[in-house]
Amino acid sequence: MDVLSQLPASASYDVVVIGAGGAGLAAALFAAIDGASVLLVERTGFVGGTTAWSAGTTWIPGTDHGAAVNPTDTLEAAARYLTNAIGERTPAALRQAFLEAGPAAIKQIEAHSDVKYRACAKHPDYISELGGSTLNGRALEPLPFDGRLLGDLFKLIRSPIPEFTVLGGMMVDRTDINHLLGLGKSLASAAHSAQILLRHACDRLRHARGTRLVMGNALVARLLYSLSKHAKVALLLNASVDAIDSGAHGIESVTLSQNGKAVTVHAHGGVILASGGFNRHPSLRKSMLPGVDQNWCPAAPGHTGAAHDLALGLGAHYGSGALTNAFWAPVSMRTRTDGSTAVFPHFVMDRAKPGMLTVDQAGRRFVNESTSYHLFALAMQQRNKNAAAIPAYLVCDAQALRKYGIGMVRPGGKGLAPFLADGYLTQGRTLAELASRLGIDAAGLEANVARFNAHAQTGLDPDFQRGVTAYQRNIGDPAWSGKNPNLGALTQAPYYAVRLYPGDIGAATGLATDADARVLGANQRAIDGLYAVGNDMHSIMGGVYTAPGITLGPGLVFGYLAARHAVARCTTSAMPLQKS
């Protein structure tokens, strides 16, 4: 792979991929595996996009990895689950194309690259009460990766969110966190913790951050490392796409710009859009995500929607019927010492645990705190139509804070002073004092906590049915001594709270495509040579967050399908694959 420091004077490639996030990297790699010459164009100075900040979970049913932990699962069951969850919000044919191609995509990428996955022993589908759902096997996670293998390319990977690392840049996944929390409780945890801590100490002697990469960083690193072994691949950073040009044979070229200079690059097989979605497009955001401040978005920069403007100009259109235009998570925010803003998604580590509840500004509960982060943030927006719930408040007692932490505050209950000083964390000796400091109704908070505590003793939540599904119980505390792993009373003063906002974590609405990821134009006819994958493609999930990894899974699979189709265009047209 050639990393271009500036625009080429002129160039010609089989496939041009716009965007170097997870879907774009995958599409480029699949095209390279098939022998194509590829130009991968990235707007920012780093590769990985939001994938680099994610858990890296990739939801693809029917793989050999899945069969190893859940041999009874079938693609038919997965299809039934998606139909139950999504209904007619998206074409069933597109969902079926994803399911049928998924196992082949995983086999090809693992056989011909350094991208490697494993299935978790337990990782339930999010709406686990629906028929066809499973507790494991469909969600794959990338194996950890040694970033030192990348050499100088290591610095190109977007660093993880600092608040998701420890000890100045050491990445940890759920397995690591559990071992670190159990450091003094078992020999296995002590050995695991000692190993990763020693590795990190050695890393910091030579690197700005840890080189043991996990989760999304590991996936991005494995994709980049694999691409680096292909001589016919070029990576261009800090460049934008100004035009996509069509001719007699469909899409023929793109115009790229960098530092005031422009060049036209020919794309014989096609152009694959993987620019990350519309979320930071000024006008599209206002119309598609009204009332949602861009500062609440925890996704990586770069997804400006500029490529969408070009596609729409060629006759493309957005898909329709989605439950919502974005995927969501509750987030909390804090100003860092360098003046930047940390936007922290509350995925699984706090809100569903015993001793925690969420209230609106009247001090009333309004949501099942152990539901998926997507439904949680949607509930915040729905509640806010009738009662002030933005921000909402995640409240806990001292015991819960020590055991689980809260947002950016780590477990243990120590080092609270900076968080209290800047207002990220609010403390009260009593619930009334906490309410006063938050500016919410004290009587409402006291009454709702009292009701919640009474229900916690029984293990049942008649108000919101917290902890009744397999998914919800999985993100509770399995070691909790109470009757429900998601329910525990708030009894130990002082009490704490952080403010929550609905943050869009990715686009659900995107460009309408067919089963080969070809962008559709007028009369639902494909625009020949133009593809959209990842968050540029209208999600086959229809705005329903069905399972962990339902953006990365389809991103990879439709990257595979788009690359295969684009490469085939080269071999069947007058323009054969470019030779090395």
C-alpha positions as CSV (number, residue, x, y, z in Angstrom):
1,M,0.0,0.0,0.0
2,D,1.2,3.5,-0.9
3,V,0.3,6.3,1.5
4,L,0.1,9.4,-0.7
5,S,1.3,12.6,0.9
6,Q,-0.4,14.7,-1.8
7,L,-2.8,14.4,-4.7
8,P,-1.4,12.5,-7.7
9,A,-0.9,14.6,-10.9
10,S,-3.3,12.2,-12.6
11,A,-4.5,8.7,-11.7
12,S,-6.6,5.8,-12.7
13,Y,-7.8,3.0,-10.4
14,D,-10.2,0.1,-10.7
15,V,-12.1,1.1,-7.6
16,V,-12.2,4.4,-5.6
17,V,-13.5,4.2,-2.1
18,I,-14.6,7.4,-0.3
19,G,-14.1,7.1,3.4
20,A,-11.7,5.1,5.5
21,G,-13.9,4.0,8.4
22,G,-14.7,0.4,9.0
23,A,-16.9,-0.1,6.0
24,G,-14.6,1.8,3.6
25,L,-11.5,-0.1,4.8
26,A,-13.4,-3.4,4.4
27,A,-14.7,-2.5,0.9
28,A,-11.2,-1.5,-0.2
29,L,-9.7,-4.7,1.2
30,F,-12.3,-6.9,-0.5
31,A,-11.6,-5.2,-3.8
32,A,-7.8,-5.6,-3.3
33,I,-8.3,-9.3,-2.5
34,D,-10.1,-9.7,-5.8
35,G,-7.0,-8.2,-7.6
36,A,-8.3,-4.6,-8.1
37,S,-6.3,-1.5,-7.9
38,V,-7.8,0.7,-5.2
39,L,-7.7,4.3,-4.1
40,L,-9.0,4.9,-0.6
41,V,-9.8,8.5,0.1
42,E,-10.2,9.9,3.6
43,R,-11.3,13.5,4.5
44,T,-9.5,13.5,7.9
45,G,-5.9,12.7,8.8
46,F,-6.7,9.4,10.4
47,V,-8.3,6.1,9.4
48,G,-11.0,4.2,11.3
49,G,-13.8,6.7,11.6
50,T,-16.3,5.9,14.4
51,T,-15.4,2.2,14.1
52,A,-12.1,3.0,15.8
53,W,-14.0,4.4,18.8
54,S,-16.5,1.5,18.9
55,A,-16.4,-1.9,20.5
56,G,-15.7,-3.4,17.0
57,T,-18.6,-5.8,17.4
58,T,-19.7,-7.1,14.0
59,W,-23.2,-8.7,13.8
60,I,-23.2,-11.4,11.1
61,P,-25.3,-14.6,11.6
62,G,-24.4,-18.0,10.1
63,T,-20.6,-17.9,10.5
64,D,-18.4,-20.8,11.6
65,H,-17.5,-18.8,14.7
66,G,-21.2,-18.5,15.6
67,A,-21.7,-22.2,15.0
68,A,-18.9,-23.0,17.5
69,V,-20.8,-21.3,20.4
70,N,-24.4,-21.8,19.1
71,P,-24.7,-24.8,16.8
72,T,-28.5,-24.7,16.7
73,D,-28.8,-21.2,15.2
74,T,-29.8,-20.8,11.6
75,L,-30.1,-18.1,9.0
76,E,-33.8,-18.8,8.9
77,A,-34.1,-17.9,12.6
78,A,-32.1,-14.8,12.1
79,A,-34.4,-13.8,9.2
80,R,-37.4,-14.4,11.4
81,Y,-35.9,-12.3,14.2
82,L,-35.2,-9.4,11.8
83,T,-38.7,-9.6,10.4
84,N,-40.2,-9.6,13.9
85,A,-38.1,-6.6,14.9
86,I,-38.2,-4.5,11.6
87,G,-41.3,-5.6,9.8
88,E,-41.7,-3.7,6.5
89,R,-39.5,-0.8,7.4
90,T,-36.9,-2.1,4.9
91,P,-37.1,-4.5,2.0
92,A,-36.8,-8.1,3.1
93,A,-34.7,-8.8,0.0
94,L,-31.9,-6.6,1.2
95,R,-32.0,-8.2,4.6
96,Q,-31.9,-11.6,2.9
97,A,-28.9,-10.6,0.8
98,F,-27.1,-9.6,3.9
99,L,-27.8,-12.9,5.6
100,E,-26.9,-15.0,2.6
101,A,-23.6,-13.1,1.9
102,G,-22.5,-12.7,5.5
103,P,-20.8,-16.1,6.1
104,A,-19.0,-15.9,2.7
105,A,-17.7,-12.4,3.5
106,I,-16.3,-13.5,6.8
107,K,-14.7,-16.6,5.2
108,Q,-13.1,-14.6,2.5
109,I,-11.7,-11.8,4.6
110,E,-10.3,-14.3,7.2
111,A,-8.8,-16.5,4.6
112,H,-7.1,-13.7,2.7
113,S,-6.2,-11.2,5.3
114,D,-5.2,-10.6,8.9
115,V,-8.7,-9.7,9.9
116,K,-9.7,-12.3,12.5
117,Y,-12.9,-12.7,14.7
118,R,-14.2,-14.7,17.6
119,A,-17.7,-15.1,18.9
120,C,-18.5,-14.2,22.5
121,A,-19.8,-17.0,24.8
122,K,-22.8,-14.7,25.6
123,H,-23.8,-11.7,23.6
124,P,-27.6,-11.5,23.2
125,D,-29.6,-9.8,20.5
126,Y,-31.0,-6.6,21.9
127,I,-34.7,-7.4,21.6
128,S,-34.2,-10.9,23.0
129,E,-37.9,-11.4,23.8
130,L,-38.7,-11.7,20.0
131,G,-38.9,-15.0,18.2
132,G,-35.8,-15.9,16.3
133,S,-33.4,-14.0,18.7
134,T,-30.4,-15.7,20.2
135,L,-28.2,-15.3,23.2
136,N,-24.9,-15.7,21.3
137,G,-23.2,-16.6,18.1
138,R,-24.2,-13.7,15.8
139,A,-22.1,-11.0,17.4
140,L,-18.4,-11.3,16.4
141,E,-15.6,-9.4,17.9
142,P,-12.1,-8.7,16.4
143,L,-9.2,-10.4,18.0
144,P,-6.7,-8.1,19.8
145,F,-3.9,-6.8,17.6
146,D,-0.3,-5.8,18.2
147,G,-0.1,-2.3,16.8
148,R,3.7,-2.5,16.6
149,L,3.3,-4.6,13.5
150,L,2.0,-1.5,11.7
151,G,5.3,0.4,12.0
152,D,4.8,4.0,10.8
153,L,1.2,3.2,9.9
154,F,0.3,2.9,13.6
155,K,0.1,6.7,13.9
156,L,-2.6,6.8,11.2
157,I,-5.2,4.9,13.3
158,R,-7.6,7.2,15.1
159,S,-6.8,6.9,18.8
160,P,-9.6,5.7,21.1
161,I,-11.6,8.1,23.2
162,P,-9.3,8.9,26.1
163,E,-12.1,8.3,28.7
164,F,-12.3,4.7,27.4
165,T,-8.6,4.1,28.2
166,V,-6.7,3.8,31.5
167,L,-3.2,4.7,32.6
168,G,-2.6,7.2,29.8
169,G,-3.7,5.3,26.8
170,M,-4.1,1.6,27.7
171,M,-7.0,0.1,25.8
172,V,-9.2,-2.3,27.7
173,D,-12.2,-4.5,26.7
174,R,-14.8,-6.0,28.8
175,T,-12.6,-9.0,29.6
176,D,-9.8,-6.8,30.7
177,I,-12.2,-4.6,32.9
178,N,-13.5,-7.7,34.7
179,H,-10.0,-8.9,35.4
180,L,-8.8,-5.5,36.6
181,L,-11.9,-5.2,38.9
182,G,-11.1,-8.7,40.2
183,L,-7.4,-8.0,40.6
184,G,-7.3,-9.0,44.3
185,K,-10.0,-11.7,44.1
186,S,-8.5,-14.4,41.8
187,L,-5.1,-15.7,40.5
188,A,-6.5,-15.7,37.0
189,S,-7.4,-12.0,37.2
190,A,-4.1,-11.1,38.8
191,A,-2.2,-12.9,36.0
192,H,-4.2,-11.3,33.2
193,S,-4.0,-7.8,34.8
194,A,-0.2,-8.1,35.4
195,Q,0.3,-9.2,31.8
196,I,-1.5,-6.2,30.2
197,L,-0.1,-3.7,32.7
198,L,3.5,-4.8,32.0
199,R,2.9,-4.6,28.3
200,H,1.5,-1.1,28.6
201,A,4.4,0.0,30.8
202,C,6.9,-1.2,28.1
203,D,4.8,0.5,25.4
204,R,4.9,3.9,27.1
205,L,8.7,3.8,26.9
206,R,8.5,3.9,23.1
207,H,5.0,5.0,22.1
208,A,2.5,7.8,22.9
209,R,-0.2,5.2,23.8
210,G,-0.6,1.5,24.2
211,T,0.0,-0.7,21.2
212,R,-2.1,-3.6,22.4
213,L,-5.2,-2.8,20.4
214,V,-8.7,-4.2,21.2
215,M,-12.3,-3.6,20.1
216,G,-12.7,-1.2,17.2
217,N,-9.1,-0.1,17.2
218,A,-8.1,-3.7,16.7
219,L,-10.5,-4.1,13.8
220,V,-9.3,-1.0,12.1
221,A,-5.7,-2.0,12.6
222,R,-6.2,-5.4,11.2
223,L,-7.9,-3.9,8.1
224,L,-5.1,-1.4,7.6
225,Y,-2.4,-4.0,8.2
226,S,-4.0,-6.2,5.6
227,L,-4.3,-3.4,3.0
228,S,-0.7,-2.5,3.6
229,K,0.3,-5.9,2.0
230,H,-1.4,-5.0,-1.3
231,A,0.8,-3.1,-3.7
232,K,-2.1,-1.8,-5.8
233,V,-3.7,0.0,-3.0
234,A,-3.2,3.7,-2.3
235,L,-4.4,5.7,0.7
236,L,-5.0,9.5,0.4
237,L,-5.7,11.4,3.6
238,N,-6.9,15.0,4.2
239,A,-8.7,15.0,0.8
240,S,-12.2,15.8,-0.1
241,V,-14.4,14.7,-3.0
242,D,-15.7,17.7,-5.1
243,A,-17.4,15.9,-7.9
244,I,-18.5,12.4,-9.1
245,D,-18.7,12.3,-12.9
246,S,-20.7,10.0,-15.1
247,G,-20.5,9.1,-18.7
248,A,-21.8,6.6,-21.2
249,H,-20.8,3.6,-19.1
250,G,-22.0,5.0,-15.7
251,I,-19.8,6.6,-13.1
252,E,-16.3,7.1,-14.6
253,S,-14.3,9.5,-12.3
254,V,-14.2,11.6,-9.2
255,T,-12.6,15.0,-8.6
256,L,-10.6,15.2,-5.5
257,S,-9.2,18.3,-3.8
258,Q,-6.5,18.9,-1.2
259,N,-4.9,22.2,0.0
260,G,-6.6,24.1,-2.8
261,K,-5.5,21.8,-5.6
262,A,-7.7,19.4,-7.5
263,V,-7.3,16.3,-9.7
264,T,-9.6,14.0,-11.6
265,V,-9.2,10.3,-10.8
266,H,-10.7,7.7,-13.1
267,A,-12.6,4.8,-11.5
268,H,-13.0,1.9,-14.0
269,G,-15.1,-0.3,-11.8
270,G,-16.9,2.3,-9.8
271,V,-17.0,4.5,-6.7
272,I,-17.9,3.2,-3.3
273,L,-19.3,5.8,-0.9
274,A,-18.4,5.0,2.7
275,S,-18.1,8.5,4.1
276,G,-20.0,7.9,7.4
277,G,-23.4,9.3,6.8
278,F,-25.1,12.7,7.0
279,N,-24.8,13.4,10.7
280,R,-22.6,16.5,10.5
281,H,-24.1,17.9,7.3
282,P,-25.3,21.4,8.4
283,S,-28.7,21.5,6.7
284,L,-29.4,17.7,6.6
285,R,-28.8,17.5,10.4
286,K,-31.3,20.2,11.1
287,S,-34.0,18.6,9.0
288,M,-33.4,15.0,9.9
289,L,-32.4,15.4,13.6
290,P,-34.3,18.4,14.7
291,G,-33.5,19.7,18.2
292,V,-30.5,17.5,18.6
293,D,-27.4,19.5,19.3
294,Q,-24.4,18.4,17.2
295,N,-22.2,18.7,20.3
296,W,-24.1,15.7,21.7
297,C,-22.8,13.5,18.9
298,P,-20.1,11.1,20.1
299,A,-19.2,9.9,16.6
300,A,-15.8,10.6,15.0
301,P,-15.5,13.7,12.8
302,G,-15.5,13.4,9.0
303,H,-19.1,12.4,8.3
304,T,-20.1,15.7,6.8
305,G,-22.6,14.3,4.2
306,A,-20.7,16.1,1.4
307,A,-20.6,12.9,-0.6
308,H,-24.4,12.6,-0.2
309,D,-24.9,16.0,-1.9
310,L,-22.9,14.7,-4.9
311,A,-24.9,11.5,-5.0
312,L,-28.2,13.3,-4.7
313,G,-27.1,15.5,-7.6
314,L,-26.8,12.4,-9.7
315,G,-30.4,11.3,-9.0
316,A,-29.9,9.3,-5.8
317,H,-32.5,9.5,-3.0
318,Y,-32.7,8.5,0.6
319,G,-34.4,5.4,1.9
320,S,-37.7,5.8,3.8
321,G,-39.7,4.1,6.4
322,A,-37.1,4.0,9.2
323,L,-38.2,4.2,12.9
324,T,-35.8,7.1,13.3
325,N,-33.1,8.7,11.1
326,A,-30.2,7.8,13.5
327,F,-29.0,5.3,16.0
328,W,-28.8,6.7,19.5
329,A,-27.2,6.4,22.9
330,P,-27.5,8.5,26.1
331,V,-24.3,10.6,26.5
332,S,-22.7,12.7,29.2
333,M,-20.3,15.6,28.5
334,R,-17.3,17.1,30.1
335,T,-14.7,19.7,29.1
336,R,-11.2,18.2,29.1
337,T,-8.1,20.1,30.3
338,D,-7.1,20.9,26.7
339,G,-10.5,22.6,26.1
340,S,-12.0,19.9,24.0
341,T,-15.3,18.2,24.9
342,A,-15.5,14.6,25.9
343,V,-18.8,13.0,24.8
344,F,-19.2,9.7,26.7
345,P,-21.8,7.1,25.5
346,H,-23.5,5.2,28.4
347,F,-23.6,1.8,26.7
348,V,-23.6,-0.9,29.3
349,M,-21.3,-0.1,32.3
350,D,-23.6,1.9,34.6
351,R,-27.3,2.7,33.9
352,A,-28.6,-0.9,34.0
353,K,-26.8,-1.8,37.2
354,P,-28.4,-2.1,40.7
355,G,-28.5,1.1,42.6
356,M,-29.1,3.3,39.6
357,L,-32.1,5.0,38.0
358,T,-32.9,7.8,35.6
359,V,-35.3,10.6,36.1
360,D,-36.6,13.6,34.2
361,Q,-36.5,17.2,35.5
362,A,-39.5,16.6,37.7
363,G,-37.6,13.7,39.4
364,R,-39.8,11.0,37.7
365,R,-38.6,7.8,36.2
366,F,-39.7,7.5,32.6
367,V,-37.6,4.7,31.0
368,N,-36.5,1.1,31.5
369,E,-32.8,1.8,32.3
370,S,-31.7,-1.6,31.2
371,T,-33.2,-1.4,27.7
372,S,-30.8,-0.9,24.8
373,Y,-28.9,2.4,24.6
374,H,-30.8,3.2,21.4
375,L,-34.3,2.8,22.9
376,F,-33.1,4.6,26.0
377,A,-32.1,7.7,24.1
378,L,-35.3,7.5,22.0
379,A,-37.3,7.4,25.2
380,M,-35.6,10.6,26.4
381,Q,-36.7,12.4,23.2
382,Q,-40.2,11.1,23.4
383,R,-40.5,12.1,27.1
384,N,-39.1,15.6,26.3
385,K,-42.2,16.3,24.1
386,N,-44.4,16.4,27.2
387,A,-42.0,16.8,30.2
388,A,-38.5,18.2,30.4
389,A,-36.2,15.2,30.0
390,I,-33.2,16.7,28.2
391,P,-31.1,16.6,30.1
392,A,-32.2,13.6,32.1
393,Y,-30.3,12.6,35.2
394,L,-28.7,9.2,35.9
395,V,-28.8,8.9,39.7
396,C,-27.0,6.4,42.0
397,D,-26.0,6.0,45.6
398,A,-22.5,5.7,47.0
399,Q,-22.4,1.9,46.9
400,A,-23.3,1.8,43.2
401,L,-20.7,4.5,42.4
402,R,-18.0,2.5,44.1
403,K,-19.0,-0.8,42.4
404,Y,-19.7,0.4,38.9
405,G,-18.6,4.0,38.4
406,I,-20.9,6.4,36.6
407,G,-20.1,7.7,33.1
408,M,-16.5,9.0,33.1
409,V,-16.1,8.4,36.8
410,R,-14.3,5.0,37.3
411,P,-15.3,2.4,39.8
412,G,-13.8,2.6,43.3
413,G,-15.3,5.8,44.5
414,K,-12.0,7.7,44.5
415,G,-10.7,10.7,42.6
416,L,-14.1,12.4,42.6
417,A,-12.9,15.9,43.3
418,P,-12.2,17.0,39.7
419,F,-15.6,15.7,38.5
420,L,-17.4,17.5,41.3
421,A,-15.5,20.7,40.8
422,D,-16.3,21.0,37.1
423,G,-19.9,20.0,37.6
424,Y,-19.8,16.8,35.6
425,L,-20.7,14.9,38.8
426,T,-23.2,16.3,41.3
427,Q,-23.3,15.1,44.9
428,G,-25.9,15.4,47.7
429,R,-25.8,14.2,51.2
430,T,-29.5,13.6,50.8
431,L,-31.8,13.1,47.8
432,A,-33.3,16.5,48.5
433,E,-29.9,18.2,48.5
434,L,-29.0,16.4,45.3
435,A,-32.2,17.5,43.6
436,S,-31.6,21.1,44.8
437,R,-28.1,21.1,43.2
438,L,-29.5,19.6,40.0
439,G,-32.3,22.1,39.9
440,I,-35.0,19.3,39.7
441,D,-38.1,18.6,41.9
442,A,-37.0,17.2,45.2
443,A,-40.3,15.7,46.2
444,G,-40.6,14.0,42.9
445,L,-37.1,12.5,43.2
446,E,-37.6,11.3,46.7
447,A,-41.0,9.7,45.9
448,N,-39.6,8.0,42.8
449,V,-36.6,6.6,44.6
450,A,-38.7,5.4,47.4
451,R,-41.0,3.6,44.9
452,F,-38.0,2.2,43.0
453,N,-36.4,0.9,46.3
454,A,-39.6,-0.9,47.3
455,H,-39.7,-2.6,43.9
456,A,-36.0,-3.5,44.1
457,Q,-36.6,-5.5,47.2
458,T,-39.1,-7.7,45.3
459,G,-36.9,-8.0,42.2
460,L,-39.8,-6.8,40.0
461,D,-40.3,-3.4,38.3
462,P,-44.0,-3.1,37.5
463,D,-43.5,0.5,36.1
464,F,-41.0,-0.3,33.4
465,Q,-40.3,-4.1,33.6
466,R,-36.6,-3.6,34.1
467,G,-34.5,-6.8,34.0
468,V,-37.1,-9.1,32.5
469,T,-35.3,-10.0,29.2
470,A,-32.2,-12.0,28.6
471,Y,-30.5,-8.9,27.1
472,Q,-31.3,-6.7,30.0
473,R,-30.2,-9.2,32.6
474,N,-26.9,-9.7,30.7
475,I,-25.9,-6.1,31.2
476,G,-26.9,-6.2,34.9
477,D,-24.6,-7.4,37.7
478,P,-24.4,-11.2,37.6
479,A,-22.8,-11.2,41.1
480,W,-25.6,-9.1,42.6
481,S,-27.1,-10.6,45.8
482,G,-30.6,-9.3,45.1
483,K,-33.4,-11.0,43.2
484,N,-32.9,-9.1,39.9
485,P,-29.4,-8.3,38.5
486,N,-30.7,-5.0,37.3
487,L,-32.5,-3.8,40.4
488,G,-31.0,-2.6,43.7
489,A,-32.1,0.1,46.1
490,L,-30.5,3.4,46.5
491,T,-29.8,3.6,50.3
492,Q,-26.2,4.6,50.9
493,A,-25.5,8.4,51.1
494,P,-24.1,10.5,49.6
495,Y,-26.1,10.3,46.3
496,Y,-24.7,11.2,42.9
497,A,-25.9,12.1,39.4
498,V,-24.7,13.0,35.9
499,R,-26.6,14.7,33.1
500,L,-27.6,12.7,30.1
501,Y,-28.4,13.9,26.5
502,P,-29.5,11.9,23.5
503,G,-26.5,11.5,21.2
504,D,-26.6,10.2,17.6
505,I,-24.0,7.5,17.2
506,G,-24.6,6.9,13.5
507,A,-27.0,7.4,10.6
508,A,-29.9,5.0,10.1
509,T,-31.2,6.8,7.1
510,G,-29.0,6.8,4.1
511,L,-28.9,6.4,0.3
512,A,-31.3,3.8,-1.1
513,T,-29.5,0.9,-2.6
514,D,-30.1,-2.5,-4.1
515,A,-28.8,-5.9,-2.9
516,D,-25.3,-5.2,-4.4
517,A,-25.1,-1.8,-2.6
518,R,-25.7,0.0,-5.9
519,V,-27.2,3.4,-5.3
520,L,-30.7,3.7,-6.7
521,G,-31.8,6.7,-8.8
522,A,-35.0,7.5,-10.6
523,N,-37.6,4.7,-10.9
524,Q,-35.5,2.6,-8.5
525,R,-32.9,1.9,-11.2
526,A,-29.3,1.6,-10.1
527,I,-26.8,4.4,-10.9
528,D,-24.3,2.2,-12.7
529,G,-20.9,2.3,-10.9
530,L,-22.0,4.1,-7.8
531,Y,-22.2,2.2,-4.5
532,A,-23.0,3.1,-0.9
533,V,-22.0,1.1,2.2
534,G,-21.8,1.7,6.0
535,N,-23.8,4.6,7.2
536,D,-23.9,6.1,3.7
537,M,-26.3,3.2,2.8
538,H,-29.9,3.2,4.1
539,S,-29.7,0.8,7.0
540,I,-31.3,-2.6,6.4
541,M,-32.4,-2.4,10.1
542,G,-34.8,0.4,9.4
543,G,-33.8,2.5,12.4
544,V,-34.3,-0.5,14.8
545,Y,-31.2,-1.4,16.9
546,T,-31.7,-5.2,16.7
547,A,-28.3,-6.4,18.1
548,P,-24.7,-5.4,18.9
549,G,-22.8,-4.6,15.8
550,I,-25.7,-4.0,13.4
551,T,-23.8,-1.1,11.7
552,L,-20.4,-2.8,11.3
553,G,-21.9,-6.2,10.2
554,P,-23.9,-4.8,7.3
555,G,-21.0,-2.4,6.6
556,L,-18.6,-5.2,6.1
557,V,-21.0,-7.5,4.2
558,F,-22.2,-4.8,1.7
559,G,-18.6,-3.7,1.4
560,Y,-18.0,-7.2,0.2
561,L,-20.9,-7.2,-2.2
562,A,-20.1,-3.7,-3.6
563,A,-16.5,-4.5,-4.1
564,R,-17.3,-7.8,-5.9
565,H,-19.8,-6.0,-8.2
566,A,-17.4,-3.1,-8.9
567,V,-14.5,-5.5,-9.7
568,A,-16.8,-7.5,-12.0
569,R,-17.6,-4.3,-13.9
570,C,-13.9,-3.9,-14.7
571,T,-13.6,-7.5,-16.0
572,T,-16.7,-7.3,-18.1
573,S,-16.2,-3.8,-19.6
574,A,-13.7,-2.5,-22.0
575,M,-11.5,-1.5,-19.0
576,P,-9.8,-4.6,-17.5
577,L,-8.3,-4.7,-14.1
578,Q,-5.3,-2.5,-13.7
579,K,-2.0,-4.4,-13.7
580,S,0.6,-4.1,-11.0
